Each structure stands twice: as structure tokens, then as C-alpha cells.
Amino acid sequence: FSNSLFRGTFRTKTRLDGRVDVRWHGLRYLRSCNIMNRLLAVANLRSPNVRPLCSLFSTCSATAGLSRGSHLHQQQQHLAALARLRDEHGIWRNPMFAACAAGEVTRDDLRALWLQYWPFCRDFTRYVAGVISQLPSDADRALLAENLWDEAGRGQLDRRHSQLFREFLHRSFHVPQDVLAAAPRSAAAQRLAADFEAATVRTASSSNALAAASFLALGCETIVPRYYSLLLDAHRRLGFAESELEFLTLHVQCDSEHSAVLEQVVCGLQQQLAVSDDDWRRLTHQNMLQCLDAKHRFFTAVFEQQQEARQQPQASSSSVS
């Protein structure tokens, strides 16, 4: 007999007086807490001698269920605390987002941002694939493969997200694809790429799975709908047509689902990798902040670089006059 909670065998022994001993061998805790139906089905001897045993396992089942329920509740409490921390992070006060919220960004500001964001968008599937390669569970790999399938356009190459981004730059900012391919990456874009590669690709191993998944799930995917909404509103204020903004609206809609899947994976990895509660909380917190800090540095640096570029012609004009 085996199920998702206990795995082992029942053994019976008939005494000289006709009574039956039922013993359980190979007790091992796994996942589920709903064992009574299977216990009753297997131990269906319809004898009063069996009922104390079933009562005992009913008590064990309830205790295991409470324990697991308490553990899941603790995980959810921790994720809720991380969400509050994420919502108060300095990234939401960076000058790019502040300018978007205040209606102070220009088309040139947004063009400069997207040109530097392009390498990240192009390589994002590499980061997701890097996390997938580290997951010990084939079920979790399948869940994230669904996210990757979405990024890849669900089999339609012209609908993959990187291609939608290329078309967005071409239609809205008149950036030809050959210019986009040859555009130099700023120091900010290079740093962002290095941070994501280090977290998700270069250190690929099962022992790093929790850190990589936490980095991508809690620090990246969960914030996309919020900051894309800020950028989407900024584009609308500047008069961009809705037909031009598909890339942004798509990510506001779908990345909430992606982040929920990744959070599920992050929770499951604690048991799969036998990570203690303290280490699980520490790693999820640490890697979320690392990703948020990386994104914060990027958006701040791109905006400041654009402001400096805008002031240089003014300085030149002043010196000439």
C-alpha cells in the first residue's frame, strides 16, 4: 500500500485465539494529508480489532494536515511580507518612474529607455530557460515551460515577445531592425544583463534553483504589471495609438499569471531541496532584493544618462553665445 503521504505495507498475523494483529511497516511522510479513505479501503477487514488502528491513522492524518497547513500559511505570510517590502522598494521612486507618473517624460526619453531595454527583452527567454534547467522537479519545469511558451509566441514566431518589441520600436519610434541590432549597449544595460545572467544562467545547478527562481519570480515578474502600467500611461499621454502599445498591454495582462506560477515553484522548492525555514526566508528575501536593486539601478541610470544628453546641447549653445 502506498499513497502521497505514507508509503509502506500492512502485515497481518493471526493469533492462536483468532484475533488479528495488523501492523504497518515502512512509515514515511511525503506530501498529502488525506489518507483515511485509502486506509479504510485497504484495511477493510470489518473487524472491531482494526478500528483503533484506523482511529490512530486518522489522528496522524489530521496532525499531518494541520502541520502542513501551518507550514503553507507561514510561507504565504512570508510572501505577503515580501510583497509589502517590494511595494515600498526604492525602485518605485526612481526618476524614470517618477517622471512617468508626473507626465514629464518625452518621446526621446522613452526611445532612449527602450533602446537600452532591448537586450534584456531579447535575452529574457535565456533567463527563464536558465531557471528551468536548475529545477529538480519535472512538474515545475513543465510549469515554467508554459511561461517560456508564452514568451515564444505559443508557436508563432512573429508573435514572440521579442519580435513584438522590435515591431513596437519600429512603429512607435522609427527604429529599423538593423539599427536596433547595431545599437551600442550602455553601461546600465550591460550591468543589468550581467546581473540576470549571474543569477539565472551562469550558476546553473540544482542547489542554486531556489535563489534563481526567487530572483526571477519575486524580483522581476511580480513587478512587471505595475511598472509597465506606469510606462503604458506615459505613452498614452504622449498620444501613442493603442495599436502601437500591444507589447506593453500584453505584459500587463500575462505577467501576473507568470509570477503566480513562479511563486508556486518557489514555495515547492523548499521541500524538494530540504531547505530550512530560516534559509528559505533568507534566500527568497535576499534574491528578491538583488533583482529589485538591479532593475532600480538600470532605470535610474538610463534616465540620468538621457538627462545629461539633453543638457549637453544646451551647454554647447551657451558656450558659443
Short mmCIF file of C-alpha atoms in Angstrom, two decimals:
data_model
loop_
_atom_site.label_atom_id
_atom_site.label_comp_id
_atom_site.label_asym_id
_atom_site.label_seq_id
_atom_site.Cartn_x
_atom_site.Cartn_y
_atom_site.Cartn_z
CA PHE A 1 0.00 0.00 0.00
CA SER A 2 1.25 3.50 -0.78
CA ASN A 3 -0.11 6.96 -1.34
CA SER A 4 1.19 10.51 -1.39
CA LEU A 5 1.55 10.73 2.39
CA PHE A 6 2.60 7.35 3.72
CA ARG A 7 4.39 4.60 1.90
CA GLY A 8 4.78 1.11 3.25
CA THR A 9 2.89 -2.18 3.80
CA PHE A 10 0.25 -3.67 6.08
CA ARG A 11 1.11 -7.04 7.52
CA THR A 12 -1.36 -9.26 9.36
CA LYS A 13 -0.74 -12.04 11.85
CA THR A 14 -3.43 -14.37 13.23
CA ARG A 15 -3.08 -15.24 16.90
CA LEU A 16 -3.94 -18.61 18.43
CA ASP A 17 -7.08 -17.08 19.91
CA GLY A 18 -8.25 -15.98 16.44
CA ARG A 19 -7.58 -12.27 16.88
CA VAL A 20 -5.77 -10.49 14.06
CA ASP A 21 -2.80 -8.14 14.50
CA VAL A 22 -2.43 -5.53 11.77
CA ARG A 23 0.96 -3.84 11.61
CA TRP A 24 2.26 -1.04 9.42
CA HIS A 25 5.81 -1.22 8.06
CA GLY A 26 7.81 1.43 6.30
CA LEU A 27 6.11 4.58 7.54
CA ARG A 28 7.36 7.65 5.61
CA TYR A 29 5.93 11.16 5.47
CA LEU A 30 5.58 12.66 2.00
CA ARG A 31 3.01 15.25 0.94
CA SER A 32 -0.71 14.79 1.26
CA CYS A 33 -2.75 14.58 4.44
CA ASN A 34 -5.88 12.83 3.08
CA ILE A 35 -5.17 9.18 3.85
CA MET A 36 -8.25 7.89 5.62
CA ASN A 37 -10.17 6.79 2.53
CA ARG A 38 -7.29 4.69 1.27
CA LEU A 39 -6.58 3.29 4.74
CA LEU A 40 -10.17 2.17 5.10
CA ALA A 41 -10.18 0.70 1.59
CA VAL A 42 -7.04 -1.35 2.22
CA ALA A 43 -7.76 -2.30 5.83
CA ASN A 44 -11.39 -3.15 5.17
CA LEU A 45 -11.43 -6.17 7.49
CA ARG A 46 -14.72 -5.07 9.09
CA SER A 47 -13.39 -6.14 12.45
CA PRO A 48 -13.51 -4.16 15.71
CA ASN A 49 -9.83 -5.04 16.12
CA VAL A 50 -8.97 -2.79 13.17
CA ARG A 51 -10.88 0.28 14.29
CA PRO A 52 -8.34 1.51 16.87
CA LEU A 53 -5.68 1.33 14.14
CA CYS A 54 -7.85 3.40 11.76
CA SER A 55 -8.51 5.89 14.53
CA LEU A 56 -4.79 6.14 15.13
CA PHE A 57 -4.08 6.90 11.47
CA SER A 58 -6.97 9.34 11.39
CA THR A 59 -5.28 11.22 14.21
CA CYS A 60 -1.91 11.07 12.39
CA SER A 61 -3.57 12.31 9.21
CA ALA A 62 -5.21 15.25 10.93
CA THR A 63 -1.98 16.15 12.70
CA ALA A 64 0.00 15.99 9.45
CA GLY A 65 -2.65 18.09 7.73
CA LEU A 66 -2.51 20.74 10.41
CA SER A 67 1.27 20.75 10.29
CA ARG A 68 1.34 21.14 6.50
CA GLY A 69 -1.41 23.73 6.59
CA SER A 70 0.52 25.70 9.17
CA HIS A 71 3.67 25.49 7.04
CA LEU A 72 1.85 26.74 3.93
CA HIS A 73 0.33 29.53 5.99
CA GLN A 74 3.81 30.56 7.16
CA GLN A 75 5.06 30.59 3.56
CA GLN A 76 2.15 32.75 2.47
CA GLN A 77 2.73 35.12 5.37
CA HIS A 78 6.37 35.47 4.33
CA LEU A 79 5.44 36.09 0.69
CA ALA A 80 2.93 38.72 1.82
CA ALA A 81 5.67 40.42 3.86
CA LEU A 82 7.97 40.33 0.81
CA ALA A 83 5.18 41.85 -1.30
CA ARG A 84 4.91 44.76 1.13
CA LEU A 85 8.67 45.19 1.07
CA ARG A 86 8.65 45.05 -2.73
CA ASP A 87 5.88 47.66 -2.95
CA GLU A 88 7.91 50.02 -0.75
CA HIS A 89 11.23 49.46 -2.53
CA GLY A 90 13.14 52.42 -3.88
CA ILE A 91 12.58 51.27 -7.47
CA TRP A 92 9.17 52.96 -7.39
CA ARG A 93 10.84 56.27 -6.57
CA ASN A 94 13.46 56.14 -9.32
CA PRO A 95 13.46 59.24 -11.55
CA MET A 96 12.17 57.40 -14.64
CA PHE A 97 9.02 56.15 -12.95
CA ALA A 98 8.55 59.43 -11.10
CA ALA A 99 8.70 61.33 -14.40
CA CYS A 100 6.21 58.89 -15.97
CA ALA A 101 3.78 59.35 -13.09
CA ALA A 102 4.13 63.14 -13.27
CA GLY A 103 3.68 63.25 -17.04
CA GLU A 104 7.17 64.72 -17.52
CA VAL A 105 8.76 62.14 -19.85
CA THR A 106 9.23 62.90 -23.53
CA ARG A 107 9.24 60.65 -26.57
CA ASP A 108 13.03 60.94 -26.63
CA ASP A 109 13.18 59.72 -23.02
CA LEU A 110 11.08 56.68 -23.83
CA ARG A 111 13.00 55.96 -27.02
CA ALA A 112 16.28 56.03 -25.10
CA LEU A 113 14.81 53.72 -22.46
CA TRP A 114 13.53 51.13 -24.91
CA LEU A 115 16.75 51.07 -26.92
CA GLN A 116 18.63 50.14 -23.75
CA TYR A 117 15.88 47.75 -22.62
CA TRP A 118 16.02 45.82 -25.88
CA PRO A 119 18.92 43.47 -24.95
CA PHE A 120 17.09 42.46 -21.77
CA CYS A 121 13.88 41.77 -23.69
CA ARG A 122 15.75 39.81 -26.37
CA ASP A 123 17.55 37.64 -23.81
CA PHE A 124 14.73 37.16 -21.31
CA THR A 125 13.93 33.68 -22.60
CA ARG A 126 17.55 32.72 -21.79
CA TYR A 127 16.97 33.73 -18.18
CA VAL A 128 13.74 31.74 -17.94
CA ALA A 129 15.43 28.72 -19.57
CA GLY A 130 18.31 29.08 -17.11
CA VAL A 131 15.92 28.77 -14.18
CA ILE A 132 14.11 25.83 -15.80
CA SER A 133 17.39 23.95 -16.22
CA GLN A 134 18.00 24.11 -12.47
CA LEU A 135 14.64 22.87 -11.22
CA PRO A 136 14.73 19.32 -9.81
CA SER A 137 11.02 18.68 -10.46
CA ASP A 138 9.83 17.82 -13.95
CA ALA A 139 6.40 19.19 -13.00
CA ASP A 140 7.92 22.57 -12.13
CA ARG A 141 9.92 22.55 -15.35
CA ALA A 142 6.67 21.96 -17.23
CA LEU A 143 5.01 24.89 -15.43
CA LEU A 144 7.81 27.27 -16.37
CA ALA A 145 7.96 25.85 -19.87
CA GLU A 146 4.43 27.19 -20.26
CA ASN A 147 5.75 30.66 -19.40
CA LEU A 148 8.53 30.18 -21.92
CA TRP A 149 5.95 29.08 -24.49
CA ASP A 150 4.08 32.35 -23.93
CA GLU A 151 7.29 34.35 -24.38
CA ALA A 152 7.96 32.45 -27.60
CA GLY A 153 4.57 33.39 -29.06
CA ARG A 154 2.98 29.98 -28.44
CA GLY A 155 4.46 28.60 -31.63
CA GLN A 156 4.01 31.70 -33.78
CA LEU A 157 7.45 33.20 -34.31
CA ASP A 158 6.04 36.52 -35.44
CA ARG A 159 4.15 36.71 -32.12
CA ARG A 160 7.11 36.02 -29.84
CA HIS A 161 7.53 38.83 -27.35
CA SER A 162 10.95 39.89 -28.58
CA GLN A 163 9.53 40.29 -32.09
CA LEU A 164 6.59 42.29 -30.78
CA PHE A 165 9.12 44.53 -29.08
CA ARG A 166 11.05 45.00 -32.34
CA GLU A 167 7.83 45.99 -34.11
CA PHE A 168 6.91 48.32 -31.26
CA LEU A 169 10.24 50.16 -31.63
CA HIS A 170 9.88 50.29 -35.40
CA ARG A 171 6.30 51.57 -35.48
CA SER A 172 6.39 53.90 -32.48
CA PHE A 173 9.97 55.20 -32.55
CA HIS A 174 11.00 54.56 -36.16
CA VAL A 175 13.92 52.32 -35.18
CA PRO A 176 14.77 49.93 -38.06
CA GLN A 177 15.82 46.43 -37.07
CA ASP A 178 19.35 46.85 -38.47
CA VAL A 179 19.80 49.99 -36.35
CA LEU A 180 18.44 48.14 -33.33
CA ALA A 181 20.87 45.26 -33.84
CA ALA A 182 23.82 47.63 -34.10
CA ALA A 183 22.81 49.93 -31.24
CA PRO A 184 25.56 50.09 -28.57
CA ARG A 185 24.64 48.92 -25.10
CA SER A 186 25.10 51.43 -22.33
CA ALA A 187 26.90 50.58 -19.11
CA ALA A 188 23.48 50.35 -17.44
CA ALA A 189 22.24 47.77 -19.96
CA GLN A 190 25.45 45.75 -19.65
CA ARG A 191 25.18 45.74 -15.86
CA LEU A 192 21.56 44.59 -15.98
CA ALA A 193 22.45 41.74 -18.35
CA ALA A 194 25.35 40.71 -16.14
CA ASP A 195 23.13 40.68 -13.03
CA PHE A 196 20.49 38.49 -14.66
CA GLU A 197 22.96 36.11 -16.24
CA ALA A 198 24.79 35.65 -12.96
CA ALA A 199 21.55 34.89 -11.16
CA THR A 200 19.88 32.60 -13.69
CA VAL A 201 22.35 31.23 -16.23
CA ARG A 202 25.99 31.18 -15.18
CA THR A 203 25.48 29.47 -11.83
CA ALA A 204 23.07 26.83 -13.11
CA SER A 205 22.78 23.95 -10.64
CA SER A 206 20.01 22.37 -8.61
CA SER A 207 21.48 23.83 -5.42
CA ASN A 208 21.01 27.31 -6.89
CA ALA A 209 17.44 26.68 -8.05
CA LEU A 210 15.75 28.45 -5.14
CA ALA A 211 17.93 31.55 -5.48
CA ALA A 212 17.42 31.73 -9.25
CA ALA A 213 13.65 31.17 -9.06
CA SER A 214 13.30 33.74 -6.27
CA PHE A 215 15.31 36.28 -8.27
CA LEU A 216 13.14 35.85 -11.35
CA ALA A 217 9.79 35.36 -9.62
CA LEU A 218 9.80 37.74 -6.68
CA GLY A 219 12.06 40.47 -8.00
CA CYS A 220 11.22 40.51 -11.72
CA GLU A 221 7.93 39.01 -12.87
CA THR A 222 5.88 40.29 -9.93
CA ILE A 223 6.71 43.94 -10.65
CA VAL A 224 6.20 43.90 -14.43
CA PRO A 225 2.45 44.71 -14.45
CA ARG A 226 2.96 47.71 -12.17
CA TYR A 227 5.86 49.37 -13.95
CA TYR A 228 4.55 48.52 -17.42
CA SER A 229 1.30 50.21 -16.39
CA LEU A 230 3.28 53.35 -15.48
CA LEU A 231 5.03 53.28 -18.84
CA LEU A 232 1.81 52.49 -20.69
CA ASP A 233 0.12 55.54 -19.17
CA ALA A 234 3.11 57.70 -20.15
CA HIS A 235 2.83 56.54 -23.77
CA ARG A 236 -0.89 57.24 -23.85
CA ARG A 237 -0.38 60.76 -22.54
CA LEU A 238 2.06 61.39 -25.37
CA GLY A 239 -0.52 60.34 -27.95
CA PHE A 240 0.67 56.86 -28.94
CA ALA A 241 -2.08 54.83 -30.59
CA GLU A 242 -3.40 51.76 -28.77
CA SER A 243 -2.42 49.62 -31.77
CA GLU A 244 1.21 50.58 -31.14
CA LEU A 245 1.16 49.53 -27.48
CA GLU A 246 0.41 45.81 -27.77
CA PHE A 247 3.75 44.82 -26.28
CA LEU A 248 3.02 46.80 -23.11
CA THR A 249 -0.62 45.81 -22.70
CA LEU A 250 0.24 42.14 -23.24
CA HIS A 251 2.73 42.16 -20.38
CA VAL A 252 0.41 43.97 -18.01
CA GLN A 253 -2.06 41.13 -18.58
CA CYS A 254 0.05 37.98 -18.76
CA ASP A 255 2.90 38.58 -16.31
CA SER A 256 0.58 38.39 -13.30
CA GLU A 257 -0.07 34.76 -14.27
CA HIS A 258 3.63 34.12 -14.81
CA SER A 259 4.55 35.50 -11.40
CA ALA A 260 1.88 33.34 -9.71
CA VAL A 261 3.33 30.20 -11.32
CA LEU A 262 6.85 31.15 -10.28
CA GLU A 263 5.77 31.83 -6.70
CA GLN A 264 4.24 28.35 -6.61
CA VAL A 265 7.57 26.91 -7.75
CA VAL A 266 9.49 28.93 -5.15
CA CYS A 267 7.27 27.53 -2.38
CA GLY A 268 7.61 23.93 -3.58
CA LEU A 269 11.40 24.15 -3.79
CA GLN A 270 11.72 24.39 -0.03
CA GLN A 271 10.56 20.82 0.43
CA GLN A 272 12.21 19.49 -2.73
CA LEU A 273 15.64 20.82 -1.72
CA ALA A 274 15.13 20.22 2.02
CA VAL A 275 15.72 23.88 2.80
CA SER A 276 15.11 25.00 6.36
CA ASP A 277 12.50 27.65 7.09
CA ASP A 278 15.17 30.20 8.02
CA ASP A 279 17.21 29.57 4.87
CA TRP A 280 14.12 29.64 2.66
CA ARG A 281 13.08 33.01 4.07
CA ARG A 282 16.63 34.35 3.81
CA LEU A 283 17.17 33.24 0.20
CA THR A 284 13.82 34.45 -1.07
CA HIS A 285 14.27 37.82 0.63
CA GLN A 286 17.89 38.24 -0.47
CA ASN A 287 17.36 37.34 -4.12
CA MET A 288 14.21 39.41 -4.47
CA LEU A 289 16.11 42.47 -3.25
CA GLN A 290 19.04 41.73 -5.56
CA CYS A 291 16.74 41.75 -8.58
CA LEU A 292 14.85 44.86 -7.48
CA ASP A 293 18.14 46.66 -6.90
CA ALA A 294 19.37 45.65 -10.36
CA LYS A 295 16.22 46.97 -12.05
CA HIS A 296 16.35 50.15 -9.93
CA ARG A 297 19.95 50.83 -11.00
CA PHE A 298 19.06 50.29 -14.64
CA PHE A 299 16.05 52.61 -14.85
CA THR A 300 17.79 55.30 -12.81
CA ALA A 301 20.97 55.19 -14.90
CA VAL A 302 19.12 55.29 -18.24
CA PHE A 303 17.06 58.30 -17.16
CA GLU A 304 20.07 60.18 -15.80
CA GLN A 305 22.03 59.43 -18.96
CA GLN A 306 19.20 60.84 -21.06
CA GLN A 307 19.03 63.99 -18.94
CA GLU A 308 22.76 64.52 -19.36
CA ALA A 309 22.46 64.06 -23.13
CA ARG A 310 19.66 66.62 -23.20
CA GLN A 311 21.73 69.18 -21.30
CA GLN A 312 24.85 68.85 -23.46
CA PRO A 313 23.44 70.78 -26.48
CA GLN A 314 22.25 73.49 -24.12
CA ALA A 315 25.73 73.77 -22.61
CA SER A 316 27.28 73.93 -26.10
CA SER A 317 24.87 76.68 -27.15
CA SER A 318 25.68 78.68 -24.04
CA SER A 319 29.42 78.44 -24.62
CA VAL A 320 29.07 79.53 -28.27
CA SER A 321 26.90 82.52 -27.45
#
